[in-house]
Amino acid sequence: MNTEWHFPIMIFASLLVFFLVIRAVLPGQEFLQKKYTIVLLSVLVVIVGMLFGKYGATWGLPWWIYYPIPMLITVLLPPLVLKLRKAKTILYLVLSFLSAPFIHVFFSFCFGWTEYMPFWKIPTVQILFQ
């Protein structure tokens, strides 16, 4: 079965969750003032990070390159670029670390798509109705 079409949907969902995380961290006015920076940041963190992770594995890069680089970009870049103070950085880090498992659980449980975090097995909702 061809699952290549899952990836753009997962990118879109990740972008949405990233925006929600940033919105939860920044007050409304600051979020609006930094909207262009946030869009650029989301392209780098989410789209470039996910493409690097996916194609880094496909190109045969070692896991210790294609996995940690997007993770480090996700962890380090937003607090630095958005100039978050300590409390906001901690909130961002907690929410960002929870977001990937949340997205994986959602897609795995609801649709049976396991590509987001293939090493973590989640049963699908279909199992409950068998």
PDB file of C-alpha atoms in Angstrom:
ATOM      1  CA  MET A   1       0.000   0.000   0.000  1.00  0.00           C
ATOM      2  CA  ASN A   2       1.319   3.458  -0.950  1.00  0.00           C
ATOM      3  CA  THR A   3       1.625   5.632   2.163  1.00  0.00           C
ATOM      4  CA  GLU A   4       3.668   8.488   0.676  1.00  0.00           C
ATOM      5  CA  TRP A   5       0.628  10.780   0.836  1.00  0.00           C
ATOM      6  CA  HIS A   6       0.634  10.451   4.647  1.00  0.00           C
ATOM      7  CA  PHE A   7       3.802  12.527   4.965  1.00  0.00           C
ATOM      8  CA  PRO A   8       2.421  15.884   3.724  1.00  0.00           C
ATOM      9  CA  ILE A   9      -0.585  15.456   6.013  1.00  0.00           C
ATOM     10  CA  MET A  10       1.717  14.759   8.945  1.00  0.00           C
ATOM     11  CA  ILE A  11       3.751  17.864   8.069  1.00  0.00           C
ATOM     12  CA  PHE A  12       0.569  19.949   8.040  1.00  0.00           C
ATOM     13  CA  ALA A  13      -0.520  18.494  11.409  1.00  0.00           C
ATOM     14  CA  SER A  14       2.948  19.159  12.831  1.00  0.00           C
ATOM     15  CA  LEU A  15       2.801  22.755  11.600  1.00  0.00           C
ATOM     16  CA  LEU A  16      -0.567  23.202  13.255  1.00  0.00           C
ATOM     17  CA  VAL A  17       0.686  21.754  16.549  1.00  0.00           C
ATOM     18  CA  PHE A  18       3.866  23.869  16.347  1.00  0.00           C
ATOM     19  CA  PHE A  19       1.772  27.041  15.910  1.00  0.00           C
ATOM     20  CA  LEU A  20      -0.404  25.997  18.857  1.00  0.00           C
ATOM     21  CA  VAL A  21       2.662  25.414  21.024  1.00  0.00           C
ATOM     22  CA  ILE A  22       4.145  28.795  20.107  1.00  0.00           C
ATOM     23  CA  ARG A  23       0.755  30.445  20.677  1.00  0.00           C
ATOM     24  CA  ALA A  24       0.527  28.818  24.112  1.00  0.00           C
ATOM     25  CA  VAL A  25       3.986  30.166  24.978  1.00  0.00           C
ATOM     26  CA  LEU A  26       3.675  33.700  23.620  1.00  0.00           C
ATOM     27  CA  PRO A  27       1.056  36.244  24.668  1.00  0.00           C
ATOM     28  CA  GLY A  28      -1.397  37.155  21.887  1.00  0.00           C
ATOM     29  CA  GLN A  29       0.108  40.550  21.076  1.00  0.00           C
ATOM     30  CA  GLU A  30       3.666  39.223  20.943  1.00  0.00           C
ATOM     31  CA  PHE A  31       2.521  36.287  18.780  1.00  0.00           C
ATOM     32  CA  LEU A  32       0.986  38.739  16.299  1.00  0.00           C
ATOM     33  CA  GLN A  33       4.040  41.016  16.343  1.00  0.00           C
ATOM     34  CA  LYS A  34       6.336  38.086  15.572  1.00  0.00           C
ATOM     35  CA  LYS A  35       4.056  36.333  13.057  1.00  0.00           C
ATOM     36  CA  TYR A  36       6.536  36.497  10.149  1.00  0.00           C
ATOM     37  CA  THR A  37       9.360  35.235  12.337  1.00  0.00           C
ATOM     38  CA  ILE A  38       7.097  32.418  13.566  1.00  0.00           C
ATOM     39  CA  VAL A  39       6.192  31.431   9.997  1.00  0.00           C
ATOM     40  CA  LEU A  40       9.861  31.324   8.981  1.00  0.00           C
ATOM     41  CA  LEU A  41      10.731  29.455  12.153  1.00  0.00           C
ATOM     42  CA  SER A  42       7.966  26.910  11.536  1.00  0.00           C
ATOM     43  CA  VAL A  43       9.230  26.291   8.001  1.00  0.00           C
ATOM     44  CA  LEU A  44      12.744  25.635   9.327  1.00  0.00           C
ATOM     45  CA  VAL A  45      11.770  23.641  12.398  1.00  0.00           C
ATOM     46  CA  VAL A  46       8.863  21.619  11.049  1.00  0.00           C
ATOM     47  CA  ILE A  47       9.143  21.335   7.282  1.00  0.00           C
ATOM     48  CA  VAL A  48      12.929  21.313   6.870  1.00  0.00           C
ATOM     49  CA  GLY A  49      13.331  19.237  10.040  1.00  0.00           C
ATOM     50  CA  MET A  50      10.822  16.600   8.942  1.00  0.00           C
ATOM     51  CA  LEU A  51      12.197  16.460   5.401  1.00  0.00           C
ATOM     52  CA  PHE A  52      15.750  16.100   6.735  1.00  0.00           C
ATOM     53  CA  GLY A  53      14.654  13.336   9.104  1.00  0.00           C
ATOM     54  CA  LYS A  54      12.724  11.433   6.451  1.00  0.00           C
ATOM     55  CA  TYR A  55      15.207  11.761   3.617  1.00  0.00           C
ATOM     56  CA  GLY A  56      18.252  11.533   5.848  1.00  0.00           C
ATOM     57  CA  ALA A  57      17.168   8.000   6.700  1.00  0.00           C
ATOM     58  CA  THR A  58      16.356   7.284   3.045  1.00  0.00           C
ATOM     59  CA  TRP A  59      19.765   8.571   1.911  1.00  0.00           C
ATOM     60  CA  GLY A  60      21.483   6.211   4.330  1.00  0.00           C
ATOM     61  CA  LEU A  61      22.708   8.768   6.847  1.00  0.00           C
ATOM     62  CA  PRO A  62      23.346   7.290  10.300  1.00  0.00           C
ATOM     63  CA  TRP A  63      20.478   7.685  12.788  1.00  0.00           C
ATOM     64  CA  TRP A  64      22.672   9.832  15.044  1.00  0.00           C
ATOM     65  CA  ILE A  65      22.668  12.476  12.283  1.00  0.00           C
ATOM     66  CA  TYR A  66      19.159  12.399  10.798  1.00  0.00           C
ATOM     67  CA  TYR A  67      17.380  12.090  14.152  1.00  0.00           C
ATOM     68  CA  PRO A  68      19.205  14.490  16.542  1.00  0.00           C
ATOM     69  CA  ILE A  69      19.675  17.383  14.091  1.00  0.00           C
ATOM     70  CA  PRO A  70      15.926  18.054  13.615  1.00  0.00           C
ATOM     71  CA  MET A  71      15.407  17.489  17.344  1.00  0.00           C
ATOM     72  CA  LEU A  72      18.121  19.992  18.258  1.00  0.00           C
ATOM     73  CA  ILE A  73      16.729  22.529  15.782  1.00  0.00           C
ATOM     74  CA  THR A  74      13.303  22.082  17.391  1.00  0.00           C
ATOM     75  CA  VAL A  75      14.683  22.456  20.900  1.00  0.00           C
ATOM     76  CA  LEU A  76      17.209  25.261  20.411  1.00  0.00           C
ATOM     77  CA  LEU A  77      16.023  27.480  17.579  1.00  0.00           C
ATOM     78  CA  PRO A  78      12.605  28.737  18.808  1.00  0.00           C
ATOM     79  CA  PRO A  79      13.785  29.848  22.273  1.00  0.00           C
ATOM     80  CA  LEU A  80      16.784  31.637  20.725  1.00  0.00           C
ATOM     81  CA  VAL A  81      14.979  33.242  17.793  1.00  0.00           C
ATOM     82  CA  LEU A  82      11.925  34.263  19.821  1.00  0.00           C
ATOM     83  CA  LYS A  83      14.138  35.414  22.740  1.00  0.00           C
ATOM     84  CA  LEU A  84      12.166  33.412  25.283  1.00  0.00           C
ATOM     85  CA  ARG A  85      12.903  33.912  28.958  1.00  0.00           C
ATOM     86  CA  LYS A  86      13.539  30.950  31.255  1.00  0.00           C
ATOM     87  CA  ALA A  87       9.902  30.195  32.218  1.00  0.00           C
ATOM     88  CA  LYS A  88       8.697  30.483  28.603  1.00  0.00           C
ATOM     89  CA  THR A  89      11.588  28.309  27.406  1.00  0.00           C
ATOM     90  CA  ILE A  90      10.701  25.612  29.920  1.00  0.00           C
ATOM     91  CA  LEU A  91       7.042  25.751  28.861  1.00  0.00           C
ATOM     92  CA  TYR A  92       8.073  25.565  25.204  1.00  0.00           C
ATOM     93  CA  LEU A  93      10.362  22.585  25.847  1.00  0.00           C
ATOM     94  CA  VAL A  94       7.690  20.668  27.761  1.00  0.00           C
ATOM     95  CA  LEU A  95       5.052  21.302  25.089  1.00  0.00           C
ATOM     96  CA  SER A  96       7.404  20.549  22.209  1.00  0.00           C
ATOM     97  CA  PHE A  97       8.498  17.251  23.771  1.00  0.00           C
ATOM     98  CA  LEU A  98       4.849  16.282  24.262  1.00  0.00           C
ATOM     99  CA  SER A  99       3.820  17.287  20.751  1.00  0.00           C
ATOM    100  CA  ALA A 100       5.597  14.526  18.793  1.00  0.00           C
ATOM    101  CA  PRO A 101       4.129  11.670  20.864  1.00  0.00           C
ATOM    102  CA  PHE A 102       0.731  13.385  20.711  1.00  0.00           C
ATOM    103  CA  ILE A 103       0.849  13.543  16.906  1.00  0.00           C
ATOM    104  CA  HIS A 104       2.057   9.946  16.696  1.00  0.00           C
ATOM    105  CA  VAL A 105      -0.663   8.657  19.036  1.00  0.00           C
ATOM    106  CA  PHE A 106      -3.316  10.578  17.098  1.00  0.00           C
ATOM    107  CA  PHE A 107      -2.316   9.230  13.672  1.00  0.00           C
ATOM    108  CA  SER A 108      -1.571   5.721  14.940  1.00  0.00           C
ATOM    109  CA  PHE A 109      -4.725   5.342  16.996  1.00  0.00           C
ATOM    110  CA  CYS A 110      -7.176   7.070  14.646  1.00  0.00           C
ATOM    111  CA  PHE A 111      -5.823   6.039  11.246  1.00  0.00           C
ATOM    112  CA  GLY A 112      -3.286   3.256  11.818  1.00  0.00           C
ATOM    113  CA  TRP A 113      -0.481   5.414  10.362  1.00  0.00           C
ATOM    114  CA  THR A 114       2.695   4.417  12.192  1.00  0.00           C
ATOM    115  CA  GLU A 115       5.321   6.300  10.176  1.00  0.00           C
ATOM    116  CA  TYR A 116       5.643   9.304  12.496  1.00  0.00           C
ATOM    117  CA  MET A 117       7.389   7.377  15.266  1.00  0.00           C
ATOM    118  CA  PRO A 118       7.620   3.818  13.895  1.00  0.00           C
ATOM    119  CA  PHE A 119       9.528   2.504  16.916  1.00  0.00           C
ATOM    120  CA  TRP A 120       6.536   3.159  19.220  1.00  0.00           C
ATOM    121  CA  LYS A 121       3.659   0.734  18.665  1.00  0.00           C
ATOM    122  CA  ILE A 122       0.157   2.125  19.299  1.00  0.00           C
ATOM    123  CA  PRO A 123      -2.962   0.015  18.649  1.00  0.00           C
ATOM    124  CA  THR A 124      -5.558   1.449  16.284  1.00  0.00           C
ATOM    125  CA  VAL A 125      -9.127   2.349  17.164  1.00  0.00           C
ATOM    126  CA  GLN A 126     -10.235  -0.485  14.829  1.00  0.00           C
ATOM    127  CA  ILE A 127      -8.977  -3.023  17.375  1.00  0.00           C
ATOM    128  CA  LEU A 128     -11.527  -1.733  19.889  1.00  0.00           C
ATOM    129  CA  PHE A 129     -14.404  -2.558  17.534  1.00  0.00           C
ATOM    130  CA  GLN A 130     -13.356  -6.103  16.620  1.00  0.00           C
TER     131      GLN A 130
END
